[in-house]
Short mmCIF file of C-alpha atoms in Angstrom, two decimals:
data_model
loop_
_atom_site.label_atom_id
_atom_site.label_comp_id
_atom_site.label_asym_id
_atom_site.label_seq_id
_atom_site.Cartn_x
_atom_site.Cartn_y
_atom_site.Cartn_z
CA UNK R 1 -117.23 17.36 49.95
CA UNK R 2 -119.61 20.19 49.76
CA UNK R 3 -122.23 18.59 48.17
CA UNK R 4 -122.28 16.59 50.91
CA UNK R 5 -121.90 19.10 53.41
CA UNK R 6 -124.95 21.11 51.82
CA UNK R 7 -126.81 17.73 52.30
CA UNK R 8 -125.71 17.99 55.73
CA UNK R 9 -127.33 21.48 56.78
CA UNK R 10 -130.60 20.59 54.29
CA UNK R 11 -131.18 17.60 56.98
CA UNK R 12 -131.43 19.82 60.10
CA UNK R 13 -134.51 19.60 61.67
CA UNK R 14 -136.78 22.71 61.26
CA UNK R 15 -139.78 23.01 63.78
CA UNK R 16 -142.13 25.33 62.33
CA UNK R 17 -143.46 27.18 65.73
CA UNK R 18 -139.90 28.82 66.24
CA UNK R 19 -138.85 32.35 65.75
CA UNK R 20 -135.84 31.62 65.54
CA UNK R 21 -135.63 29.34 63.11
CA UNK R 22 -132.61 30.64 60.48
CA UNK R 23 -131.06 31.30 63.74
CA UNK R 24 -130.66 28.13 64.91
CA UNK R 25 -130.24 26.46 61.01
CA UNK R 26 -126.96 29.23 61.13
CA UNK R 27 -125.49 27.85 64.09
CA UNK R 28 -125.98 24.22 63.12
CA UNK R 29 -124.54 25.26 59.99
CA UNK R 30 -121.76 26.75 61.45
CA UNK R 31 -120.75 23.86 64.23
CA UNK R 32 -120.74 21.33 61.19
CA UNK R 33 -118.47 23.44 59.07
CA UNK R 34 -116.22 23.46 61.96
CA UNK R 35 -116.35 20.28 62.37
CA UNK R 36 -115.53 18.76 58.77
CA UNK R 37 -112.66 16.75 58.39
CA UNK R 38 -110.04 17.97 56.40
CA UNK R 39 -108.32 16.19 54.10
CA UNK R 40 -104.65 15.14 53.75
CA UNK R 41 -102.52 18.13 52.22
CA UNK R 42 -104.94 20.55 52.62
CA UNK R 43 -103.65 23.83 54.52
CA UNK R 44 -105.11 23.75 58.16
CA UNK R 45 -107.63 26.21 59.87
CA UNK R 46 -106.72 27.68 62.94
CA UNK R 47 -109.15 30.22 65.01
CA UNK R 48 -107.64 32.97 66.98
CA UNK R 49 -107.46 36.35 68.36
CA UNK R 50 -105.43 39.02 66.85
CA UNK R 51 -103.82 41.55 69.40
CA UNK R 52 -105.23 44.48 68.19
CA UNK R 53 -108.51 43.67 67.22
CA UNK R 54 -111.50 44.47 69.75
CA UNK R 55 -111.21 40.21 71.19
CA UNK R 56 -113.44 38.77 67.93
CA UNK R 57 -111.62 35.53 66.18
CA UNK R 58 -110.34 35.92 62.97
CA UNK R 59 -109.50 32.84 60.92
CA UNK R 60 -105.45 32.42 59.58
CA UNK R 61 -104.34 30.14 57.33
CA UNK R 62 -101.43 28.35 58.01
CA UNK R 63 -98.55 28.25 55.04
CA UNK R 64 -100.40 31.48 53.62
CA UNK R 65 -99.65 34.74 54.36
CA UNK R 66 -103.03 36.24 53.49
CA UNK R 67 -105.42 36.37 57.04
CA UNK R 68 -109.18 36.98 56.36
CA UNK R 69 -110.89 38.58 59.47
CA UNK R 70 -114.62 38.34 60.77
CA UNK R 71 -113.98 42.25 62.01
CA UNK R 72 -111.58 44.74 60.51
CA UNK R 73 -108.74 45.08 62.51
CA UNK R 74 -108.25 48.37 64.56
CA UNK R 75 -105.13 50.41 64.13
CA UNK R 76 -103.18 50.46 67.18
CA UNK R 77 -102.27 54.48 67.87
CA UNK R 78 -98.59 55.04 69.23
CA UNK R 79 -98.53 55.76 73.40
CA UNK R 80 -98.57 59.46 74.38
CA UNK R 81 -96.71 60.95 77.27
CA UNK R 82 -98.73 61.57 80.50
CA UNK R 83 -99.93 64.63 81.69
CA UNK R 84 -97.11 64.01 85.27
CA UNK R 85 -93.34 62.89 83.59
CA UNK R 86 -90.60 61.19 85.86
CA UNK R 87 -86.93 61.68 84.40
CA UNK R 88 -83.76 60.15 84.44
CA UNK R 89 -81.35 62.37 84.59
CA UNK R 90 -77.81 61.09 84.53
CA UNK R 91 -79.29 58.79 87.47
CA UNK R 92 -80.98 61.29 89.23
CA UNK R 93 -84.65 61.51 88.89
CA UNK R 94 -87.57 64.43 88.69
CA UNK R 95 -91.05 64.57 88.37
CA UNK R 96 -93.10 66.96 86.89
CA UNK R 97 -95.55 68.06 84.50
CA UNK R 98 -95.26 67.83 80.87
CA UNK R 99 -96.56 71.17 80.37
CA UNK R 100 -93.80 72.24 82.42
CA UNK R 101 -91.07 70.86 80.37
CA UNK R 102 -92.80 72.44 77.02
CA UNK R 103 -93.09 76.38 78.78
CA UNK R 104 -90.06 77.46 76.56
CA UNK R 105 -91.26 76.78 73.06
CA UNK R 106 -88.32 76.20 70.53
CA UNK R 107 -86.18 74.50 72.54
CA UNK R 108 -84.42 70.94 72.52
CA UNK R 109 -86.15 70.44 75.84
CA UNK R 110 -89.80 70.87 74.19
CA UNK R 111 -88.91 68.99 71.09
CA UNK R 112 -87.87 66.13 73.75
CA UNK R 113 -91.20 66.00 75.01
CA UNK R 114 -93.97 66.80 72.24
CA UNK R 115 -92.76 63.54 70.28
CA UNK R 116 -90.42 65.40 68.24
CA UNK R 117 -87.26 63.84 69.43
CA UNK R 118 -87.90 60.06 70.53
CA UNK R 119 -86.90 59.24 74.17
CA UNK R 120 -85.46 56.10 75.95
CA UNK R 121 -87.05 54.51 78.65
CA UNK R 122 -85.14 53.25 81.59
CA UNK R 123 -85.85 50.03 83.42
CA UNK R 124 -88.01 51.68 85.89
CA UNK R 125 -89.98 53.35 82.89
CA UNK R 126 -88.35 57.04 83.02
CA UNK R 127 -87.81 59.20 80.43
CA UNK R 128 -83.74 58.84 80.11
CA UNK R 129 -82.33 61.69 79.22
CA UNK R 130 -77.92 61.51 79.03
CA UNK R 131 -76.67 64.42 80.96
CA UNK R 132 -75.67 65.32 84.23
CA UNK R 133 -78.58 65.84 86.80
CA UNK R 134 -76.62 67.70 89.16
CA UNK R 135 -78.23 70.99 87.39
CA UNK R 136 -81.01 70.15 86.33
CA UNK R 137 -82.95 70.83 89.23
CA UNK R 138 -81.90 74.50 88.78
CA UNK R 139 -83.71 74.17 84.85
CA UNK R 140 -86.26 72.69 86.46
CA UNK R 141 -87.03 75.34 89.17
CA UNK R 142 -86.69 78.00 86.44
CA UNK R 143 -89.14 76.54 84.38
CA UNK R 144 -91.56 75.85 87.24
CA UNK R 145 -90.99 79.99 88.92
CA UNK R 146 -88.39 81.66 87.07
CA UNK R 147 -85.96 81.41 89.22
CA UNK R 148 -82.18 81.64 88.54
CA UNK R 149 -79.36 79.39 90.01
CA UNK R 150 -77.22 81.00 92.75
CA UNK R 151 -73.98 82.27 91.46
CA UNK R 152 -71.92 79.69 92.38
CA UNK R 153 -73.22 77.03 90.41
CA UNK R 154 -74.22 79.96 86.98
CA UNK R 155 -71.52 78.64 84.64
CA UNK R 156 -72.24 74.69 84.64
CA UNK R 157 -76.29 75.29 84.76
CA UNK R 158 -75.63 78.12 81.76
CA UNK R 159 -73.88 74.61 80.19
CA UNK R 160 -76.61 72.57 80.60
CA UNK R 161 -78.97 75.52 79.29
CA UNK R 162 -77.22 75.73 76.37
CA UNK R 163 -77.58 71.99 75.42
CA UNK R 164 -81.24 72.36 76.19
CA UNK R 165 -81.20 75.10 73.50
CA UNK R 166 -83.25 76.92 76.40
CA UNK R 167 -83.00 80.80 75.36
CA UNK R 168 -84.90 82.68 78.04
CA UNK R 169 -82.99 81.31 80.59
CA UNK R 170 -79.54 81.83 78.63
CA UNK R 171 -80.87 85.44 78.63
CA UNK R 172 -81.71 85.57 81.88
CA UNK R 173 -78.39 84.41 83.35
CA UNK R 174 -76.33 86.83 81.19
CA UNK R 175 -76.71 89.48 84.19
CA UNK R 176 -75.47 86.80 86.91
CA UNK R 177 -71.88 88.42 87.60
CA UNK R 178 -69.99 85.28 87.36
CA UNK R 179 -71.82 85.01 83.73
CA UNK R 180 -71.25 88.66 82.88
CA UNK R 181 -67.68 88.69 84.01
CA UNK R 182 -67.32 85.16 81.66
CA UNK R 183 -68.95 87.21 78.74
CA UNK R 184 -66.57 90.24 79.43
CA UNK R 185 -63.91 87.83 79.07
CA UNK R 186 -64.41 85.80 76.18
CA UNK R 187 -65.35 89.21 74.37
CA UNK R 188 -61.84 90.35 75.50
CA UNK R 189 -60.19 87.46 74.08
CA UNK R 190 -61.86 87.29 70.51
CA UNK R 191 -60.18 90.42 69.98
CA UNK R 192 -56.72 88.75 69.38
CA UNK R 193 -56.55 86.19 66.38
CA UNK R 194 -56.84 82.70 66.86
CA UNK R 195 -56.46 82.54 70.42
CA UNK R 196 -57.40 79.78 71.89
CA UNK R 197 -55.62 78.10 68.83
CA UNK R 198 -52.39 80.24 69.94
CA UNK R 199 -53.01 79.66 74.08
CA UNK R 200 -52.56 75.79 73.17
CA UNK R 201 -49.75 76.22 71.31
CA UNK R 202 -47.88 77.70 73.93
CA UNK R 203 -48.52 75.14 75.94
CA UNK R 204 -47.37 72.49 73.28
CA UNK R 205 -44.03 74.37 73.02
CA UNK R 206 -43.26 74.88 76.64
CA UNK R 207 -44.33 71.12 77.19
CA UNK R 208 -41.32 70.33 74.20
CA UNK R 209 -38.74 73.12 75.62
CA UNK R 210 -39.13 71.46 79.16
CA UNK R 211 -37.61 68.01 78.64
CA UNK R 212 -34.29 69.21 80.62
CA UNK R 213 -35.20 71.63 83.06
CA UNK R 214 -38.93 70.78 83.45
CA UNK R 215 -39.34 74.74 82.62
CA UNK R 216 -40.33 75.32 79.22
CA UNK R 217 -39.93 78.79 77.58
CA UNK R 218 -41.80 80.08 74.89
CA UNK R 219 -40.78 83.62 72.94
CA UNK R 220 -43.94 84.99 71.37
CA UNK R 221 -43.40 87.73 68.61
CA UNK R 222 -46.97 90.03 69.34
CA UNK R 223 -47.80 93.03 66.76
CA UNK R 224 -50.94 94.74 66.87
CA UNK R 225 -49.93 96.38 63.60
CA UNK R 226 -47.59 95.34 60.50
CA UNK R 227 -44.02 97.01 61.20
CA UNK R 228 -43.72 100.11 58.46
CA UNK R 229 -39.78 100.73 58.84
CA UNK R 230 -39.43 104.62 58.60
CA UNK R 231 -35.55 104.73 57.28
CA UNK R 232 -35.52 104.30 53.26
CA UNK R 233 -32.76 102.62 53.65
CA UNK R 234 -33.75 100.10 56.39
CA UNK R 235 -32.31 96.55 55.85
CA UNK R 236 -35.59 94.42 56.13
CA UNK R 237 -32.86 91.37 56.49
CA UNK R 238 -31.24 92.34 59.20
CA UNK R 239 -30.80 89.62 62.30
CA UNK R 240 -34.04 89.99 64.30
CA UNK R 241 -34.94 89.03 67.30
CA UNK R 242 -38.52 88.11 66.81
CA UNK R 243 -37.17 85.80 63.56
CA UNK R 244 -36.62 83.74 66.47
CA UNK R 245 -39.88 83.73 68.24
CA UNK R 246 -41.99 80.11 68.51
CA UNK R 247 -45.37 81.56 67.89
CA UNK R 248 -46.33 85.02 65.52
CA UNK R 249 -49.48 86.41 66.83
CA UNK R 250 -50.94 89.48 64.75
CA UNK R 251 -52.25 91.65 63.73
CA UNK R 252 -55.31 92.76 64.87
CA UNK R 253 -57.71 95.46 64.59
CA UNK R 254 -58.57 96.68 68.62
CA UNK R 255 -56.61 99.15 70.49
CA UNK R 256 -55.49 96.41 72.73
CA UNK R 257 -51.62 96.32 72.87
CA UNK R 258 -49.63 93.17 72.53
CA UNK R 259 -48.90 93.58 76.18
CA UNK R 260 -52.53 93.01 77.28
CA UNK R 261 -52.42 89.73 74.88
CA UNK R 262 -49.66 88.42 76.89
CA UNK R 263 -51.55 88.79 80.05
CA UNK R 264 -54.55 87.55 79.11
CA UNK R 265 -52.65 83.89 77.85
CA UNK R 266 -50.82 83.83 81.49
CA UNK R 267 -53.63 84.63 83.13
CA UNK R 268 -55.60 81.97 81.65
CA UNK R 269 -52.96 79.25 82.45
CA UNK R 270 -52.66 80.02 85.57
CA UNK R 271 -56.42 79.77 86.27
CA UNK R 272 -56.59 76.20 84.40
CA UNK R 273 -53.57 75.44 86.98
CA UNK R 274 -50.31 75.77 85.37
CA UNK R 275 -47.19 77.22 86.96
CA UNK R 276 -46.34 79.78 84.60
CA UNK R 277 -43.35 82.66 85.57
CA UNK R 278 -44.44 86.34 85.19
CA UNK R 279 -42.99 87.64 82.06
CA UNK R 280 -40.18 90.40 82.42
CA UNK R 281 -41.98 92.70 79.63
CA UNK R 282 -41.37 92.68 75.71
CA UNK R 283 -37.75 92.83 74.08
CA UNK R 284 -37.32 95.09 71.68
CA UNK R 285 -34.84 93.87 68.92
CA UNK R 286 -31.16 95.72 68.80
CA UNK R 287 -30.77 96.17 65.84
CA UNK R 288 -29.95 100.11 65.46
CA UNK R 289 -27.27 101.71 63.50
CA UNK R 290 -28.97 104.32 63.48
CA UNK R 291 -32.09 103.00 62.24
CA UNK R 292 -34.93 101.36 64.42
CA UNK R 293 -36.59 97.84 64.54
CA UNK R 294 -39.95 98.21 66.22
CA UNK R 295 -39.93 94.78 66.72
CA UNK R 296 -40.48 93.18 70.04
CA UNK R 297 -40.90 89.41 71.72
CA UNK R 298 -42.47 88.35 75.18
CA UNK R 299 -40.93 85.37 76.98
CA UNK R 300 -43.74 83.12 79.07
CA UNK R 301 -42.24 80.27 81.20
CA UNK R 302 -44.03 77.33 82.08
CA UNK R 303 -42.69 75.15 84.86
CA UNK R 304 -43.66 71.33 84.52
CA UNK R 305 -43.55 68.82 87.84
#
């Protein structure tokens, strides 16, 4: 087959006034390769484009996995985000510029959008982003001027601050009373042991104890210091009181009494809208004889329905 092909192209006729003679021998050439039957079996030649090549045909082989290009194929670079970003946030959308969303460097917000963290696409072709967009107008407007959210709405923007991992404005919103008087408080609180771990468990017991009388008490033996007895010859077995008790909290290292620890649980239930009865103050066990049992329980009530 290609001796006669060569025979082919060697018959071509050549007039000898023409430039461009080898030009036109080359396309000849090339229009009878093309157009050489193949025999049975053999693999077929296809001509096509390839996507990311400049529009020039390369030639595939079908049943081989090897393609041999005219051109080298160009390498395709991955899309990078515009200058102007819409988002999707939790359904409600923002635009704005990219720099704006990288202006607090470290954060989850800037890792979101300088490739670090990859980012879905919603139908309309916003950047989808899983979190309530009720506040993030308020990021948004602090990034943009610096301004902080009114009061009122502090402690869920502070939320969504946090999971943006966006530090300035954490900062920022510390002196927002609502915020401060949330700081105060937690600080108060970590002074006790375990006590958000203890708050629950009151409400687990009184939720148990209420199954009659849809009031559940709880007795709570509270010491912010190990009881020394000062008798030698105190009886350490002797029927207590706070043996009794659901929940031993102590002890703990601050001034603050076991008084102020009892407040601080029924004031929290109340505020995440139980219906809890004012303690009547701590018990002190009777156990004298002459000796004295510094030990002392609180009773909390929590009424259910």
């Amino acid at each position: 087959m290609e001796e006669d092909l060569l025979e082919e192209i060697e018959e071509i006729p050549q007039s000898s006034g023409t430039s461009n003679k080898n030009s036109v021998t080359q396309a000849k050439s090339v229009s009878q390769i093309k157009s050489v039957p193949q025999s049975p079996g053999a693999p077929k030649t296809v001509n096509t484009h390839h996507p990311h090549t400049s529009g020039k045909s390369f030639k595939a082989v079908q049943g081989d996995s090897t393609i041999t290009a005219f051109d080298k194929l160009s390498v395709t670079e991955s899309p990078k985000l515009p200058p102007v970003v819409t988002l999707n946030v939790g359904g409600v959308y923002f635009t704005t510029l990219r720099t704006t969303l990288l202006s607090c460097p470290g954060s989850k917000l800037t890792s979101m959008f300088n490739g670090d963290i990859n980012l879905n696409l919603d139908q309309r072709g916003a950047y989808f982003i899983d979190r309530s967009g009720t506040y993030f107008g308020y990021i948004l407007e602090f990034l943009r001027t610096g301004t902080l959210p009114p009061d009122d709405v502090a402690p869920s923007v502070l939320l969504e601050a946090k999971y943006y991992t966006l530090s300035e404005l954490i900062q920022s919103m510390n002196t927002l009373p609502s915020i401060s008087a949330q700081i105060v408080r937690v600080n108060h609180r970590a002074q006790f042991p375990d006590y958000e771990e203890n708050k629950r468990r009151v409400v687990q017991i009184a939720m148990e104890n209420a199954t009659v009388t849809k009031t559940g008490d709880v007795i709570i033996f509270a010491f912010r210091t190990e009881f020394v007895p000062k008798a030698p010859n105190f009886n350490m077995n002797h029927h207590c009181s706070a043996d009794q008790a659901h929940i031993s909290i102590g002890p703990w290292e601050s001034i603050a009494d076991e008084e102020t620890l009892i407040k601080c649980i029924q004031s929290d239930l109340i505020d995440e809208h139980f219906n809890v009865i004012l303690h009547e103050g701590k018990r002190r066990c009777k156990y004298f004889y002459g000796q004295s049992c510094q030990k002392c329980t609180f009773r909390i009530q929590v009424v259910f329905g």
